[in-house]
Amino acid sequence: MTAAPPRTVLGIETSCDETSAAVLAAGGAGAARLASCVILSQDVHRVYRGVVPELASRAHLVAVGDVVDRALADAGAALADVDLLAVTEGPGLVGALLVGVTYAKGLACATGTPLVGVHHLEGHLFGTALEDPDAVPPFVALLVSGGHSMLLDVPAWGDYRLLGETRDDAVGEAFDKVGSLLGLGYPGGPAIERAAATGDPARYRFPRPMLHRGQRPGDADYFDLSMSGLKTALIHAVRASKDLDADRPHLARGFQDAVIDVLVAKTLRAVEATGHRRAVLGGGVACNRALRAALARALADEGATLHAPSPRLATDNAAMIARAGLFRAAEAGRPVEAAARLPFPGLDRR
Ligand code: KG4
Ligand code: ZN
């Protein structure tokens, strides 16, 4: 337990391929100002067309000390000013997590500063609130990243009800796989978005998985997502293409439109089912401008608003970890261990 509420939080994130540290200045009544945020992306994975876990761990090991020092310097803070350390303990690549967790434990040990472990996805829920004071519960959350895709009912911070999740690939993972199928490199998301911008929406009409009119609230697939059928449709279309260079933008557009249609429809269902007037978008796929525009439009038609983070806070970063750590400050002192799989705290999977 921390004696007084923390004023300066240092967050550390190393769950995948971003080494990040951030300093948060906490104000009263849960307000928090981001004093600094440093994100070092590992370009090594672009060379190997995907995240290579062992290379991610090594890159974190090389960078974590400098990234933390830079974040402190940018904030004009010294280690002695930090009164709470927050680190991502899972889920993610265990070797990558271990680097951040071990480094944070070392800092905690050397300075006597309390340390709290943060769940990466709870971090993504808090990311938008750092920039948008209205991105607070009650809301519906659509978390779409490279590792996870879920739709949540969030009546209050720490109180999460799972409405739906992907049954196979995460949405970002599907973007990455289709990107590679189209010869667009890694990560696929931004490359598909760029290619789709000049694509003809009428050229390819791909299936909208788990979306049909007959679905009713209470049906198992009403909120759930699935990417595998859509991926298969893309594989067939790529094989049938006689000129992939010419068809690439249209294939990218057809894929992106199908994903967006599904995500928009499921988010609207969640808004309708919960009665919440706000939807918060998080995770790397939240960078997609076509998705943001479509969601904002559809929600506005229902009298609801979209709250989406800037691209910097949508992808993995330590600012969101510091913010979630501030919320979990009372848990400092509980053992922190890197874990590839970790139950989402406060999540009701009903
Ligand atoms: O949240 P994130 O940085 O890492 C995970 O926790 O997974 O998300 C990375 C994912 C990648 O799959 C990437 O392709 C996707 O986010 N992504 C995008 C876009 N930018 C990143 N997907 C679609 N459109 C984008 N513009
Ligand atoms: Zn993430």
PDB file of C-alpha atoms and ligand atoms in Angstrom, residues 15-18 120 124 144-148 171-173 175-176 186-190 193 256 283-289 314-316, ligand 1:
ATOM      1  CA  SER A  15       5.398  -6.529 -23.818  1.00  0.00           C
ATOM      2  CA  CYS A  16       6.012  -6.783 -27.572  1.00  0.00           C
ATOM      3  CA  ASP A  17       8.211  -4.783 -29.940  1.00  0.00           C
ATOM      4  CA  GLU A  18       8.094  -1.299 -28.460  1.00  0.00           C
ATOM      5  CA  HIS A 120      -1.410  -4.546 -20.917  1.00  0.00           C
ATOM      6  CA  HIS A 124      -5.007   0.262 -23.598  1.00  0.00           C
ATOM      7  CA  VAL A 144      -8.229  -4.074 -31.460  1.00  0.00           C
ATOM      8  CA  SER A 145      -4.508  -4.788 -31.533  1.00  0.00           C
ATOM      9  CA  GLY A 146      -2.067  -7.285 -32.961  1.00  0.00           C
ATOM     10  CA  GLY A 147      -2.589  -9.677 -30.070  1.00  0.00           C
ATOM     11  CA  HIS A 148      -6.182  -9.118 -28.914  1.00  0.00           C
ATOM     12  CA  VAL A 171      -7.839  -7.900 -36.042  1.00  0.00           C
ATOM     13  CA  GLY A 172      -4.294  -6.468 -36.212  1.00  0.00           C
ATOM     14  CA  GLU A 173      -2.934  -9.967 -36.754  1.00  0.00           C
ATOM     15  CA  PHE A 175      -4.104  -7.028 -41.135  1.00  0.00           C
ATOM     16  CA  ASP A 176      -0.518  -8.259 -40.739  1.00  0.00           C
ATOM     17  CA  TYR A 186       5.303  -5.815 -41.780  1.00  0.00           C
ATOM     18  CA  PRO A 187       3.345  -4.377 -40.073  1.00  0.00           C
ATOM     19  CA  GLY A 188       0.483  -4.884 -42.504  1.00  0.00           C
ATOM     20  CA  GLY A 189      -2.021  -2.460 -40.947  1.00  0.00           C
ATOM     21  CA  PRO A 190      -0.543   0.878 -42.019  1.00  0.00           C
ATOM     22  CA  GLU A 193      -4.516   1.432 -45.134  1.00  0.00           C
ATOM     23  CA  GLN A 256     -10.385  -3.168 -44.997  1.00  0.00           C
ATOM     24  CA  GLY A 283      -5.022  -0.816 -29.649  1.00  0.00           C
ATOM     25  CA  GLY A 284      -2.862  -0.430 -32.753  1.00  0.00           C
ATOM     26  CA  VAL A 285      -5.749  -0.883 -35.232  1.00  0.00           C
ATOM     27  CA  ALA A 286      -7.245   2.301 -33.735  1.00  0.00           C
ATOM     28  CA  CYS A 287      -4.681   4.136 -35.918  1.00  0.00           C
ATOM     29  CA  ASN A 288      -6.740   3.241 -38.990  1.00  0.00           C
ATOM     30  CA  ARG A 289      -8.343   6.489 -40.173  1.00  0.00           C
ATOM     31  CA  ALA A 314      -3.102   3.817 -29.733  1.00  0.00           C
ATOM     32  CA  THR A 315      -0.090   1.574 -30.336  1.00  0.00           C
ATOM     33  CA  ASP A 316       1.924   0.186 -27.440  1.00  0.00           C
TER      34      ASP A 316
HETATM   35  O1  KG4 B   1      -1.427  -2.315 -29.928  1.00  0.00           O
HETATM   36  P1  KG4 B   1      -0.305  -2.670 -30.838  1.00  0.00           P
HETATM   37  O2  KG4 B   1       0.785  -1.635 -31.045  1.00  0.00           O
HETATM   38  O3  KG4 B   1       0.443  -3.962 -30.359  1.00  0.00           O
HETATM   39  C1  KG4 B   1      -0.228  -5.049 -29.774  1.00  0.00           C
HETATM   40  O4  KG4 B   1      -0.483  -4.986 -28.550  1.00  0.00           O
HETATM   41  O5  KG4 B   1      -0.524  -5.967 -30.550  1.00  0.00           O
HETATM   42  O6  KG4 B   1      -0.961  -3.083 -32.249  1.00  0.00           O
HETATM   43  C2  KG4 B   1      -0.196  -3.434 -33.361  1.00  0.00           C
HETATM   44  C3  KG4 B   1      -1.147  -3.836 -34.488  1.00  0.00           C
HETATM   45  C4  KG4 B   1      -0.450  -4.467 -35.683  1.00  0.00           C
HETATM   46  O7  KG4 B   1      -1.106  -5.679 -35.979  1.00  0.00           O
HETATM   47  C5  KG4 B   1      -0.644  -3.441 -36.794  1.00  0.00           C
HETATM   48  O8  KG4 B   1      -0.755  -4.002 -38.102  1.00  0.00           O
HETATM   49  C6  KG4 B   1      -1.942  -2.787 -36.390  1.00  0.00           C
HETATM   50  O9  KG4 B   1      -1.855  -2.689 -34.977  1.00  0.00           O
HETATM   51  N1  KG4 B   1      -2.076  -1.443 -36.990  1.00  0.00           N
HETATM   52  C7  KG4 B   1      -3.021  -1.116 -37.900  1.00  0.00           C
HETATM   53  C8  KG4 B   1      -2.748   0.213 -38.298  1.00  0.00           C
HETATM   54  N2  KG4 B   1      -1.654   0.646 -37.612  1.00  0.00           N
HETATM   55  C9  KG4 B   1      -1.251  -0.387 -36.808  1.00  0.00           C
HETATM   56  N3  KG4 B   1      -4.053  -1.825 -38.408  1.00  0.00           N
HETATM   57  C10 KG4 B   1      -4.834  -1.213 -39.317  1.00  0.00           C
HETATM   58  N4  KG4 B   1      -4.626   0.041 -39.767  1.00  0.00           N
HETATM   59  C11 KG4 B   1      -3.600   0.797 -39.292  1.00  0.00           C
HETATM   60  N5  KG4 B   1      -3.403   2.028 -39.734  1.00  0.00           N
END
